[in-house]
Amino acid sequence: MQPAPIERLSAAFARLPGIGPRTAQRLTYHVLTRSEEEARALAHALVEVKERIGECSICFNLAEGELCEVCRDARRDPGLLCVVEGPADVLPIERTHEYRGRYHVLGGALSPVDGVGPRDLRLEELYRRVAAGDPDQPPPVDATPPVREVVVATNPTTAGEATALHISAELRRRSPDVTVTRLASGLPVGADLEHADEVTLGRAFAGRRTI
Amino acid sequence: MQPAPIERLSAAFARLPGIGPRTAQRLTYHVLTRSEEEARALAHALVEVKERIGECSICFNLAEGELCEVCRDARRDPGLLCVVEGPADVLPIERTHEYRGRYHVLGGALSPVDGVGPRDLRLEELYRRVAAGDPDQPPPVDATPPVREVVVATNPTTAGEATALHISAELRRRSPDVTVTRLASGLPVGADLEHADEVTLGRAFAGRRTI
């Protein structure tokens, strides 16, 4: 019904998450009515991002070059490690300006149903980073400063919780001097009790604090 | 905060209509986590669509080559012309399978506020197409069959209505034998009276039919 190049662009847009066939069609017509420069800018950015962005060799965050911006920043506390599922989780944490430590990107969460086991995540790399500062372990080659605390910031989902428990059990065994913490679970700021789901409200009760 | 190629791709996505900065960021991370082939396919489709798709030389619909798929189709009734604002309006009409005539794409609607006057639209080209079959006019070089009816399918907005009135007045003067019609305005199928806006409901009354 439509020329093949139009169908191909719509199909390519529709493969992006959250973009249905109607939106894909609308985006295609937008590209058709706008300048060739704009289309080329997006095309170039797509190719460039795949060519120039890889994984940080220390924390597996997205990086242009060998190390990510956080690992390159000498002012970041190397004694604090925040474990996240994916690189997309780093940005919201950075936006809070609350966290000045480093990261460790797992590349997912444990989910036996989806066939994701401990070997599919960067868990051994995490344990090695944490153990690098452990006095019971042989001193590491590059003498990384010791990790004091690991904040497990996997998602508050079944898979994320399972991953957090797994990591905490392993670290307690391998590096007993390191504190393992979990992000607080509770009512989101601005929400009201009336519309909170029972699990969140239950967690808010369990984690209540003296004021 | 993020490597430049990531920022550039997010910015390019955010220039698309209906895509805010958060969605742009999400799309960028999606591209980063998927295969390079998928990113290249989208990049290629973007460049290809701009290189290979132009305007139909008869109706100004989108076309790969000289003529669009509708104008190339000899089975389409040349006596029936549907006038639309943009090429994106052709597809929804085609999807109804109700219309077997041809199109004329204006390239917008009259809107003095936005500086869009009659000369900015393909109006002269429309009048010439319609007059080509007019007995009072000199016979055209390529002897196009006469147009019997022009269906003005500009949007039911202020600009679209103004454009429809302008076209109907001009055609009445230039080609008085041609019927000019307008798409019916009224309640959308599946809608309920309670939530209809007063203008739509007023039109539905004005256009009521015997059953």
PDB file of N, CA and C in Angstrom, chain A residues 99-197:
ATOM      1  N   TYR A  99      24.478  10.411  45.974  1.00  0.00           N
ATOM      2  CA  TYR A  99      25.437   9.312  45.983  1.00  0.00           C
ATOM      3  C   TYR A  99      26.751   9.742  45.353  1.00  0.00           C
ATOM      4  N   ARG A 100      27.840   9.581  46.082  1.00  0.00           N
ATOM      5  CA  ARG A 100      29.149   9.994  45.564  1.00  0.00           C
ATOM      6  C   ARG A 100      30.110   8.810  45.479  1.00  0.00           C
ATOM      7  N   GLY A 101      29.570   7.575  45.541  1.00  0.00           N
ATOM      8  CA  GLY A 101      30.431   6.403  45.429  1.00  0.00           C
ATOM      9  C   GLY A 101      30.552   5.945  43.995  1.00  0.00           C
ATOM     10  N   ARG A 102      30.919   4.694  43.809  1.00  0.00           N
ATOM     11  CA  ARG A 102      31.051   4.124  42.467  1.00  0.00           C
ATOM     12  C   ARG A 102      29.939   3.117  42.208  1.00  0.00           C
ATOM     13  N   TYR A 103      29.949   2.550  41.010  1.00  0.00           N
ATOM     14  CA  TYR A 103      28.874   1.634  40.620  1.00  0.00           C
ATOM     15  C   TYR A 103      29.399   0.260  40.252  1.00  0.00           C
ATOM     16  N   HIS A 104      28.460  -0.698  40.206  1.00  0.00           N
ATOM     17  CA  HIS A 104      28.747  -1.988  39.586  1.00  0.00           C
ATOM     18  C   HIS A 104      27.478  -2.418  38.857  1.00  0.00           C
ATOM     19  N   VAL A 105      27.565  -2.517  37.539  1.00  0.00           N
ATOM     20  CA  VAL A 105      26.393  -2.851  36.731  1.00  0.00           C
ATOM     21  C   VAL A 105      26.368  -4.360  36.475  1.00  0.00           C
ATOM     22  N   LEU A 106      25.302  -5.013  36.957  1.00  0.00           N
ATOM     23  CA  LEU A 106      25.216  -6.478  36.887  1.00  0.00           C
ATOM     24  C   LEU A 106      24.888  -6.998  35.490  1.00  0.00           C
ATOM     25  N   GLY A 107      24.131  -6.220  34.734  1.00  0.00           N
ATOM     26  CA  GLY A 107      23.672  -6.693  33.427  1.00  0.00           C
ATOM     27  C   GLY A 107      22.412  -7.528  33.532  1.00  0.00           C
ATOM     28  N   GLY A 108      21.561  -7.235  34.546  1.00  0.00           N
ATOM     29  CA  GLY A 108      20.300  -7.949  34.692  1.00  0.00           C
ATOM     30  C   GLY A 108      20.043  -8.328  36.136  1.00  0.00           C
ATOM     31  N   ALA A 109      19.051  -9.205  36.347  1.00  0.00           N
ATOM     32  CA  ALA A 109      18.712  -9.691  37.682  1.00  0.00           C
ATOM     33  C   ALA A 109      18.486 -11.191  37.585  1.00  0.00           C
ATOM     34  N   LEU A 110      18.708 -11.880  38.697  1.00  0.00           N
ATOM     35  CA  LEU A 110      18.505 -13.337  38.716  1.00  0.00           C
ATOM     36  C   LEU A 110      17.047 -13.658  38.439  1.00  0.00           C
ATOM     37  N   SER A 111      16.801 -14.524  37.478  1.00  0.00           N
ATOM     38  CA  SER A 111      15.431 -14.903  37.157  1.00  0.00           C
ATOM     39  C   SER A 111      15.443 -16.289  36.527  1.00  0.00           C
ATOM     40  N   PRO A 112      15.328 -17.327  37.367  1.00  0.00           N
ATOM     41  CA  PRO A 112      15.386 -18.706  36.852  1.00  0.00           C
ATOM     42  C   PRO A 112      14.351 -18.948  35.742  1.00  0.00           C
ATOM     43  N   VAL A 113      13.172 -18.295  35.874  1.00  0.00           N
ATOM     44  CA  VAL A 113      12.105 -18.464  34.866  1.00  0.00           C
ATOM     45  C   VAL A 113      12.602 -18.033  33.479  1.00  0.00           C
ATOM     46  N   ASP A 114      13.369 -16.942  33.446  1.00  0.00           N
ATOM     47  CA  ASP A 114      13.885 -16.453  32.165  1.00  0.00           C
ATOM     48  C   ASP A 114      15.263 -17.034  31.849  1.00  0.00           C
ATOM     49  N   GLY A 115      15.695 -18.001  32.673  1.00  0.00           N
ATOM     50  CA  GLY A 115      16.987 -18.646  32.412  1.00  0.00           C
ATOM     51  C   GLY A 115      18.178 -17.767  32.761  1.00  0.00           C
ATOM     52  N   VAL A 116      17.989 -16.770  33.658  1.00  0.00           N
ATOM     53  CA  VAL A 116      19.110 -15.923  34.063  1.00  0.00           C
ATOM     54  C   VAL A 116      19.626 -16.406  35.420  1.00  0.00           C
ATOM     55  N   GLY A 117      20.784 -17.023  35.419  1.00  0.00           N
ATOM     56  CA  GLY A 117      21.404 -17.518  36.649  1.00  0.00           C
ATOM     57  C   GLY A 117      22.574 -16.646  37.046  1.00  0.00           C
ATOM     58  N   PRO A 118      23.228 -16.963  38.185  1.00  0.00           N
ATOM     59  CA  PRO A 118      24.350 -16.140  38.686  1.00  0.00           C
ATOM     60  C   PRO A 118      25.479 -15.973  37.662  1.00  0.00           C
ATOM     61  N   ARG A 119      25.686 -16.975  36.797  1.00  0.00           N
ATOM     62  CA  ARG A 119      26.779 -16.885  35.835  1.00  0.00           C
ATOM     63  C   ARG A 119      26.490 -15.910  34.695  1.00  0.00           C
ATOM     64  N   ASP A 120      25.220 -15.523  34.550  1.00  0.00           N
ATOM     65  CA  ASP A 120      24.856 -14.588  33.475  1.00  0.00           C
ATOM     66  C   ASP A 120      25.023 -13.127  33.895  1.00  0.00           C
ATOM     67  N   LEU A 121      25.292 -12.914  35.178  1.00  0.00           N
ATOM     68  CA  LEU A 121      25.461 -11.545  35.683  1.00  0.00           C
ATOM     69  C   LEU A 121      26.925 -11.315  36.059  1.00  0.00           C
ATOM     70  N   ARG A 122      27.291 -10.042  36.224  1.00  0.00           N
ATOM     71  CA  ARG A 122      28.680  -9.706  36.612  1.00  0.00           C
ATOM     72  C   ARG A 122      28.864  -9.839  38.113  1.00  0.00           C
ATOM     73  N   LEU A 123      28.552 -11.041  38.665  1.00  0.00           N
ATOM     74  CA  LEU A 123      28.635 -11.253  40.102  1.00  0.00           C
ATOM     75  C   LEU A 123      30.064 -11.545  40.545  1.00  0.00           C
ATOM     76  N   GLU A 124      30.762 -12.434  39.822  1.00  0.00           N
ATOM     77  CA  GLU A 124      32.147 -12.758  40.194  1.00  0.00           C
ATOM     78  C   GLU A 124      33.007 -11.502  40.159  1.00  0.00           C
ATOM     79  N   GLU A 125      32.753 -10.648  39.143  1.00  0.00           N
ATOM     80  CA  GLU A 125      33.498  -9.392  39.032  1.00  0.00           C
ATOM     81  C   GLU A 125      33.215  -8.497  40.243  1.00  0.00           C
ATOM     82  N   LEU A 126      31.964  -8.513  40.713  1.00  0.00           N
ATOM     83  CA  LEU A 126      31.603  -7.727  41.898  1.00  0.00           C
ATOM     84  C   LEU A 126      32.348  -8.246  43.123  1.00  0.00           C
ATOM     85  N   TYR A 127      32.310  -9.570  43.339  1.00  0.00           N
ATOM     86  CA  TYR A 127      32.956 -10.153  44.516  1.00  0.00           C
ATOM     87  C   TYR A 127      34.455  -9.872  44.477  1.00  0.00           C
ATOM     88  N   ARG A 128      35.022  -9.919  43.279  1.00  0.00           N
ATOM     89  CA  ARG A 128      36.455  -9.650  43.153  1.00  0.00           C
ATOM     90  C   ARG A 128      36.778  -8.185  43.480  1.00  0.00           C
ATOM     91  N   ARG A 129      35.913  -7.270  43.023  1.00  0.00           N
ATOM     92  CA  ARG A 129      36.145  -5.850  43.341  1.00  0.00           C
ATOM     93  C   ARG A 129      36.075  -5.623  44.842  1.00  0.00           C
ATOM     94  N   VAL A 130      35.088  -6.263  45.479  1.00  0.00           N
ATOM     95  CA  VAL A 130      34.906  -6.066  46.917  1.00  0.00           C
ATOM     96  C   VAL A 130      36.068  -6.707  47.680  1.00  0.00           C
ATOM     97  N   ALA A 131      36.477  -7.921  47.256  1.00  0.00           N
ATOM     98  CA  ALA A 131      37.541  -8.662  47.951  1.00  0.00           C
ATOM     99  C   ALA A 131      38.903  -8.016  47.763  1.00  0.00           C
ATOM    100  N   ALA A 132      39.027  -7.167  46.747  1.00  0.00           N
ATOM    101  CA  ALA A 132      40.321  -6.545  46.451  1.00  0.00           C
ATOM    102  C   ALA A 132      40.856  -5.775  47.649  1.00  0.00           C
ATOM    103  N   GLY A 133      39.932  -5.246  48.493  1.00  0.00           N
ATOM    104  CA  GLY A 133      40.380  -4.490  49.663  1.00  0.00           C
ATOM    105  C   GLY A 133      40.313  -5.314  50.945  1.00  0.00           C
ATOM    106  N   ASP A 134      40.004  -6.607  50.822  1.00  0.00           N
ATOM    107  CA  ASP A 134      39.826  -7.484  51.976  1.00  0.00           C
ATOM    108  C   ASP A 134      41.175  -7.876  52.586  1.00  0.00           C
ATOM    109  N   PRO A 135      41.376  -7.684  53.909  1.00  0.00           N
ATOM    110  CA  PRO A 135      42.671  -8.018  54.521  1.00  0.00           C
ATOM    111  C   PRO A 135      42.980  -9.516  54.512  1.00  0.00           C
ATOM    112  N   ASP A 136      41.927 -10.393  54.434  1.00  0.00           N
ATOM    113  CA  ASP A 136      42.167 -11.846  54.428  1.00  0.00           C
ATOM    114  C   ASP A 136      42.582 -12.363  53.057  1.00  0.00           C
ATOM    115  N   GLN A 137      42.434 -11.519  52.055  1.00  0.00           N
ATOM    116  CA  GLN A 137      42.750 -11.928  50.679  1.00  0.00           C
ATOM    117  C   GLN A 137      44.177 -11.491  50.332  1.00  0.00           C
ATOM    118  N   PRO A 138      44.829 -12.153  49.369  1.00  0.00           N
ATOM    119  CA  PRO A 138      46.143 -11.679  48.933  1.00  0.00           C
ATOM    120  C   PRO A 138      46.004 -10.270  48.380  1.00  0.00           C
ATOM    121  N   PRO A 139      46.985  -9.384  48.622  1.00  0.00           N
ATOM    122  CA  PRO A 139      46.857  -8.002  48.134  1.00  0.00           C
ATOM    123  C   PRO A 139      46.728  -7.954  46.614  1.00  0.00           C
ATOM    124  N   PRO A 140      45.823  -7.149  46.088  1.00  0.00           N
ATOM    125  CA  PRO A 140      45.611  -7.105  44.630  1.00  0.00           C
ATOM    126  C   PRO A 140      46.770  -6.419  43.916  1.00  0.00           C
ATOM    127  N   VAL A 141      46.904  -6.714  42.670  1.00  0.00           N
ATOM    128  CA  VAL A 141      48.006  -6.176  41.863  1.00  0.00           C
ATOM    129  C   VAL A 141      47.973  -4.641  41.844  1.00  0.00           C
ATOM    130  N   ASP A 142      46.780  -4.078  41.581  1.00  0.00           N
ATOM    131  CA  ASP A 142      46.696  -2.623  41.456  1.00  0.00           C
ATOM    132  C   ASP A 142      46.277  -1.928  42.751  1.00  0.00           C
ATOM    133  N   ALA A 143      46.280  -2.668  43.892  1.00  0.00           N
ATOM    134  CA  ALA A 143      46.014  -2.093  45.218  1.00  0.00           C
ATOM    135  C   ALA A 143      44.822  -1.126  45.246  1.00  0.00           C
ATOM    136  N   THR A 144      43.645  -1.638  44.871  1.00  0.00           N
ATOM    137  CA  THR A 144      42.421  -0.832  44.934  1.00  0.00           C
ATOM    138  C   THR A 144      42.091  -0.548  46.404  1.00  0.00           C
ATOM    139  N   PRO A 145      41.654   0.675  46.738  1.00  0.00           N
ATOM    140  CA  PRO A 145      41.312   0.952  48.134  1.00  0.00           C
ATOM    141  C   PRO A 145      40.133   0.081  48.566  1.00  0.00           C
ATOM    142  N   PRO A 146      40.039  -0.252  49.843  1.00  0.00           N
ATOM    143  CA  PRO A 146      39.005  -1.193  50.278  1.00  0.00           C
ATOM    144  C   PRO A 146      37.585  -0.644  50.139  1.00  0.00           C
ATOM    145  N   VAL A 147      36.645  -1.566  49.830  1.00  0.00           N
ATOM    146  CA  VAL A 147      35.227  -1.226  49.760  1.00  0.00           C
ATOM    147  C   VAL A 147      34.650  -1.392  51.166  1.00  0.00           C
ATOM    148  N   ARG A 148      34.008  -0.333  51.703  1.00  0.00           N
ATOM    149  CA  ARG A 148      33.409  -0.396  53.043  1.00  0.00           C
ATOM    150  C   ARG A 148      31.962  -0.865  52.983  1.00  0.00           C
ATOM    151  N   GLU A 149      31.258  -0.380  51.942  1.00  0.00           N
ATOM    152  CA  GLU A 149      29.819  -0.645  51.890  1.00  0.00           C
ATOM    153  C   GLU A 149      29.386  -0.931  50.454  1.00  0.00           C
ATOM    154  N   VAL A 150      28.515  -1.931  50.312  1.00  0.00           N
ATOM    155  CA  VAL A 150      27.904  -2.229  49.011  1.00  0.00           C
ATOM    156  C   VAL A 150      26.413  -1.936  49.140  1.00  0.00           C
ATOM    157  N   VAL A 151      25.935  -0.933  48.373  1.00  0.00           N
ATOM    158  CA  VAL A 151      24.510  -0.598  48.370  1.00  0.00           C
ATOM    159  C   VAL A 151      23.865  -1.379  47.226  1.00  0.00           C
ATOM    160  N   VAL A 152      23.002  -2.335  47.561  1.00  0.00           N
ATOM    161  CA  VAL A 152      22.379  -3.116  46.487  1.00  0.00           C
ATOM    162  C   VAL A 152      21.123  -2.380  46.035  1.00  0.00           C
ATOM    163  N   ALA A 153      21.193  -1.802  44.821  1.00  0.00           N
ATOM    164  CA  ALA A 153      20.091  -0.992  44.301  1.00  0.00           C
ATOM    165  C   ALA A 153      19.418  -1.686  43.116  1.00  0.00           C
ATOM    166  N   THR A 154      19.285  -3.011  43.206  1.00  0.00           N
ATOM    167  CA  THR A 154      18.505  -3.714  42.177  1.00  0.00           C
ATOM    168  C   THR A 154      17.042  -3.310  42.373  1.00  0.00           C
ATOM    169  N   ASN A 155      16.207  -3.520  41.346  1.00  0.00           N
ATOM    170  CA  ASN A 155      14.814  -3.075  41.410  1.00  0.00           C
ATOM    171  C   ASN A 155      14.027  -3.775  42.518  1.00  0.00           C
ATOM    172  N   PRO A 156      13.026  -3.086  43.119  1.00  0.00           N
ATOM    173  CA  PRO A 156      12.187  -3.738  44.123  1.00  0.00           C
ATOM    174  C   PRO A 156      11.154  -4.655  43.475  1.00  0.00           C
ATOM    175  N   THR A 157      11.640  -5.591  42.644  1.00  0.00           N
ATOM    176  CA  THR A 157      10.795  -6.592  41.986  1.00  0.00           C
ATOM    177  C   THR A 157      11.228  -7.969  42.496  1.00  0.00           C
ATOM    178  N   THR A 158      10.499  -9.007  42.112  1.00  0.00           N
ATOM    179  CA  THR A 158      10.851 -10.354  42.560  1.00  0.00           C
ATOM    180  C   THR A 158      12.291 -10.685  42.174  1.00  0.00           C
ATOM    181  N   ALA A 159      12.626 -10.441  40.904  1.00  0.00           N
ATOM    182  CA  ALA A 159      13.977 -10.751  40.435  1.00  0.00           C
ATOM    183  C   ALA A 159      15.024  -9.886  41.122  1.00  0.00           C
ATOM    184  N   GLY A 160      14.706  -8.603  41.286  1.00  0.00           N
ATOM    185  CA  GLY A 160      15.650  -7.684  41.926  1.00  0.00           C
ATOM    186  C   GLY A 160      15.896  -8.045  43.378  1.00  0.00           C
ATOM    187  N   GLU A 161      14.820  -8.425  44.098  1.00  0.00           N
ATOM    188  CA  GLU A 161      14.950  -8.809  45.508  1.00  0.00           C
ATOM    189  C   GLU A 161      15.759 -10.097  45.638  1.00  0.00           C
ATOM    190  N   ALA A 162      15.467 -11.057  44.761  1.00  0.00           N
ATOM    191  CA  ALA A 162      16.198 -12.328  44.793  1.00  0.00           C
ATOM    192  C   ALA A 162      17.689 -12.076  44.566  1.00  0.00           C
ATOM    193  N   THR A 163      17.992 -11.187  43.622  1.00  0.00           N
ATOM    194  CA  THR A 163      19.386 -10.853  43.329  1.00  0.00           C
ATOM    195  C   THR A 163      20.046 -10.206  44.535  1.00  0.00           C
ATOM    196  N   ALA A 164      19.322  -9.293  45.192  1.00  0.00           N
ATOM    197  CA  ALA A 164      19.858  -8.598  46.366  1.00  0.00           C
ATOM    198  C   ALA A 164      20.171  -9.598  47.474  1.00  0.00           C
ATOM    199  N   LEU A 165      19.256 -10.564  47.730  1.00  0.00           N
ATOM    200  CA  LEU A 165      19.478 -11.564  48.779  1.00  0.00           C
ATOM    201  C   LEU A 165      20.679 -12.435  48.448  1.00  0.00           C
ATOM    202  N   HIS A 166      20.766 -12.828  47.170  1.00  0.00           N
ATOM    203  CA  HIS A 166      21.877 -13.655  46.711  1.00  0.00           C
ATOM    204  C   HIS A 166      23.214 -12.941  46.938  1.00  0.00           C
ATOM    205  N   ILE A 167      23.279 -11.668  46.540  1.00  0.00           N
ATOM    206  CA  ILE A 167      24.518 -10.894  46.677  1.00  0.00           C
ATOM    207  C   ILE A 167      24.883 -10.719  48.147  1.00  0.00           C
ATOM    208  N   SER A 168      23.865 -10.413  48.961  1.00  0.00           N
ATOM    209  CA  SER A 168      24.150 -10.167  50.379  1.00  0.00           C
ATOM    210  C   SER A 168      24.676 -11.442  51.043  1.00  0.00           C
ATOM    211  N   ALA A 169      24.088 -12.611  50.702  1.00  0.00           N
ATOM    212  CA  ALA A 169      24.553 -13.879  51.285  1.00  0.00           C
ATOM    213  C   ALA A 169      25.987 -14.180  50.849  1.00  0.00           C
ATOM    214  N   GLU A 170      26.271 -13.984  49.574  1.00  0.00           N
ATOM    215  CA  GLU A 170      27.618 -14.267  49.049  1.00  0.00           C
ATOM    216  C   GLU A 170      28.657 -13.347  49.667  1.00  0.00           C
ATOM    217  N   LEU A 171      28.320 -12.060  49.791  1.00  0.00           N
ATOM    218  CA  LEU A 171      29.293 -11.100  50.329  1.00  0.00           C
ATOM    219  C   LEU A 171      29.532 -11.342  51.820  1.00  0.00           C
ATOM    220  N   ARG A 172      28.473 -11.736  52.549  1.00  0.00           N
ATOM    221  CA  ARG A 172      28.635 -12.022  53.973  1.00  0.00           C
ATOM    222  C   ARG A 172      29.651 -13.152  54.151  1.00  0.00           C
ATOM    223  N   ARG A 173      29.606 -14.133  53.243  1.00  0.00           N
ATOM    224  CA  ARG A 173      30.487 -15.285  53.299  1.00  0.00           C
ATOM    225  C   ARG A 173      31.909 -14.911  52.853  1.00  0.00           C
ATOM    226  N   ARG A 174      32.001 -14.179  51.724  1.00  0.00           N
ATOM    227  CA  ARG A 174      33.311 -13.910  51.136  1.00  0.00           C
ATOM    228  C   ARG A 174      34.025 -12.716  51.761  1.00  0.00           C
ATOM    229  N   SER A 175      33.281 -11.662  52.082  1.00  0.00           N
ATOM    230  CA  SER A 175      33.897 -10.442  52.618  1.00  0.00           C
ATOM    231  C   SER A 175      33.097  -9.986  53.834  1.00  0.00           C
ATOM    232  N   PRO A 176      33.222 -10.700  54.968  1.00  0.00           N
ATOM    233  CA  PRO A 176      32.355 -10.434  56.117  1.00  0.00           C
ATOM    234  C   PRO A 176      32.498  -9.034  56.716  1.00  0.00           C
ATOM    235  N   ASP A 177      33.595  -8.317  56.418  1.00  0.00           N
ATOM    236  CA  ASP A 177      33.776  -6.985  57.010  1.00  0.00           C
ATOM    237  C   ASP A 177      33.041  -5.886  56.242  1.00  0.00           C
ATOM    238  N   VAL A 178      32.557  -6.234  55.074  1.00  0.00           N
ATOM    239  CA  VAL A 178      31.895  -5.230  54.237  1.00  0.00           C
ATOM    240  C   VAL A 178      30.411  -5.140  54.602  1.00  0.00           C
ATOM    241  N   THR A 179      29.911  -3.918  54.786  1.00  0.00           N
ATOM    242  CA  THR A 179      28.484  -3.706  55.063  1.00  0.00           C
ATOM    243  C   THR A 179      27.708  -3.809  53.744  1.00  0.00           C
ATOM    244  N   VAL A 180      26.635  -4.585  53.750  1.00  0.00           N
ATOM    245  CA  VAL A 180      25.781  -4.657  52.554  1.00  0.00           C
ATOM    246  C   VAL A 180      24.447  -4.006  52.905  1.00  0.00           C
ATOM    247  N   THR A 181      24.039  -2.990  52.145  1.00  0.00           N
ATOM    248  CA  THR A 181      22.771  -2.310  52.420  1.00  0.00           C
ATOM    249  C   THR A 181      21.852  -2.416  51.213  1.00  0.00           C
ATOM    250  N   ARG A 182      20.578  -2.085  51.435  1.00  0.00           N
ATOM    251  CA  ARG A 182      19.570  -2.137  50.372  1.00  0.00           C
ATOM    252  C   ARG A 182      18.854  -0.799  50.399  1.00  0.00           C
ATOM    253  N   LEU A 183      18.472  -0.276  49.239  1.00  0.00           N
ATOM    254  CA  LEU A 183      17.719   0.976  49.203  1.00  0.00           C
ATOM    255  C   LEU A 183      16.426   0.809  49.981  1.00  0.00           C
ATOM    256  N   ALA A 184      15.987   1.864  50.674  1.00  0.00           N
ATOM    257  CA  ALA A 184      14.744   1.805  51.436  1.00  0.00           C
ATOM    258  C   ALA A 184      13.563   1.617  50.508  1.00  0.00           C
ATOM    259  N   SER A 185      12.590   0.846  50.958  1.00  0.00           N
ATOM    260  CA  SER A 185      11.354   0.633  50.224  1.00  0.00           C
ATOM    261  C   SER A 185      10.250   1.288  51.035  1.00  0.00           C
ATOM    262  N   GLY A 186       9.330   1.978  50.426  1.00  0.00           N
ATOM    263  CA  GLY A 186       8.254   2.637  51.161  1.00  0.00           C
ATOM    264  C   GLY A 186       7.415   3.490  50.248  1.00  0.00           C
ATOM    265  N   LEU A 187       6.687   4.424  50.825  1.00  0.00           N
ATOM    266  CA  LEU A 187       5.793   5.275  50.037  1.00  0.00           C
ATOM    267  C   LEU A 187       6.605   6.258  49.197  1.00  0.00           C
ATOM    268  N   PRO A 188       6.313   6.378  47.915  1.00  0.00           N
ATOM    269  CA  PRO A 188       6.999   7.402  47.122  1.00  0.00           C
ATOM    270  C   PRO A 188       6.582   8.787  47.609  1.00  0.00           C
ATOM    271  N   VAL A 189       7.508   9.734  47.561  1.00  0.00           N
ATOM    272  CA  VAL A 189       7.211  11.101  48.008  1.00  0.00           C
ATOM    273  C   VAL A 189       6.113  11.686  47.122  1.00  0.00           C
ATOM    274  N   GLY A 190       5.098  12.279  47.733  1.00  0.00           N
ATOM    275  CA  GLY A 190       3.998  12.876  46.976  1.00  0.00           C
ATOM    276  C   GLY A 190       2.825  11.937  46.804  1.00  0.00           C
ATOM    277  N   ALA A 191       3.008  10.658  47.139  1.00  0.00           N
ATOM    278  CA  ALA A 191       1.911   9.699  46.993  1.00  0.00           C
ATOM    279  C   ALA A 191       0.989   9.806  48.200  1.00  0.00           C
ATOM    280  N   ASP A 192      -0.235   9.273  48.100  1.00  0.00           N
ATOM    281  CA  ASP A 192      -1.091   9.257  49.275  1.00  0.00           C
ATOM    282  C   ASP A 192      -1.388   7.813  49.679  1.00  0.00           C
ATOM    283  N   LEU A 193      -1.620   7.616  50.971  1.00  0.00           N
ATOM    284  CA  LEU A 193      -1.858   6.286  51.535  1.00  0.00           C
ATOM    285  C   LEU A 193      -2.998   5.560  50.829  1.00  0.00           C
ATOM    286  N   GLU A 194      -4.036   6.346  50.530  1.00  0.00           N
ATOM    287  CA  GLU A 194      -5.249   5.770  49.946  1.00  0.00           C
ATOM    288  C   GLU A 194      -4.953   4.962  48.678  1.00  0.00           C
ATOM    289  N   HIS A 195      -3.992   5.437  47.880  1.00  0.00           N
ATOM    290  CA  HIS A 195      -3.735   4.758  46.619  1.00  0.00           C
ATOM    291  C   HIS A 195      -2.500   3.861  46.622  1.00  0.00           C
ATOM    292  N   ALA A 196      -1.872   3.729  47.803  1.00  0.00           N
ATOM    293  CA  ALA A 196      -0.672   2.882  47.869  1.00  0.00           C
ATOM    294  C   ALA A 196      -1.073   1.408  47.799  1.00  0.00           C
ATOM    295  N   ASP A 197      -0.300   0.584  47.105  1.00  0.00           N
ATOM    296  CA  ASP A 197      -0.602  -0.846  47.095  1.00  0.00           C
ATOM    297  C   ASP A 197      -0.174  -1.442  48.432  1.00  0.00           C
TER     298      ASP A 197
END
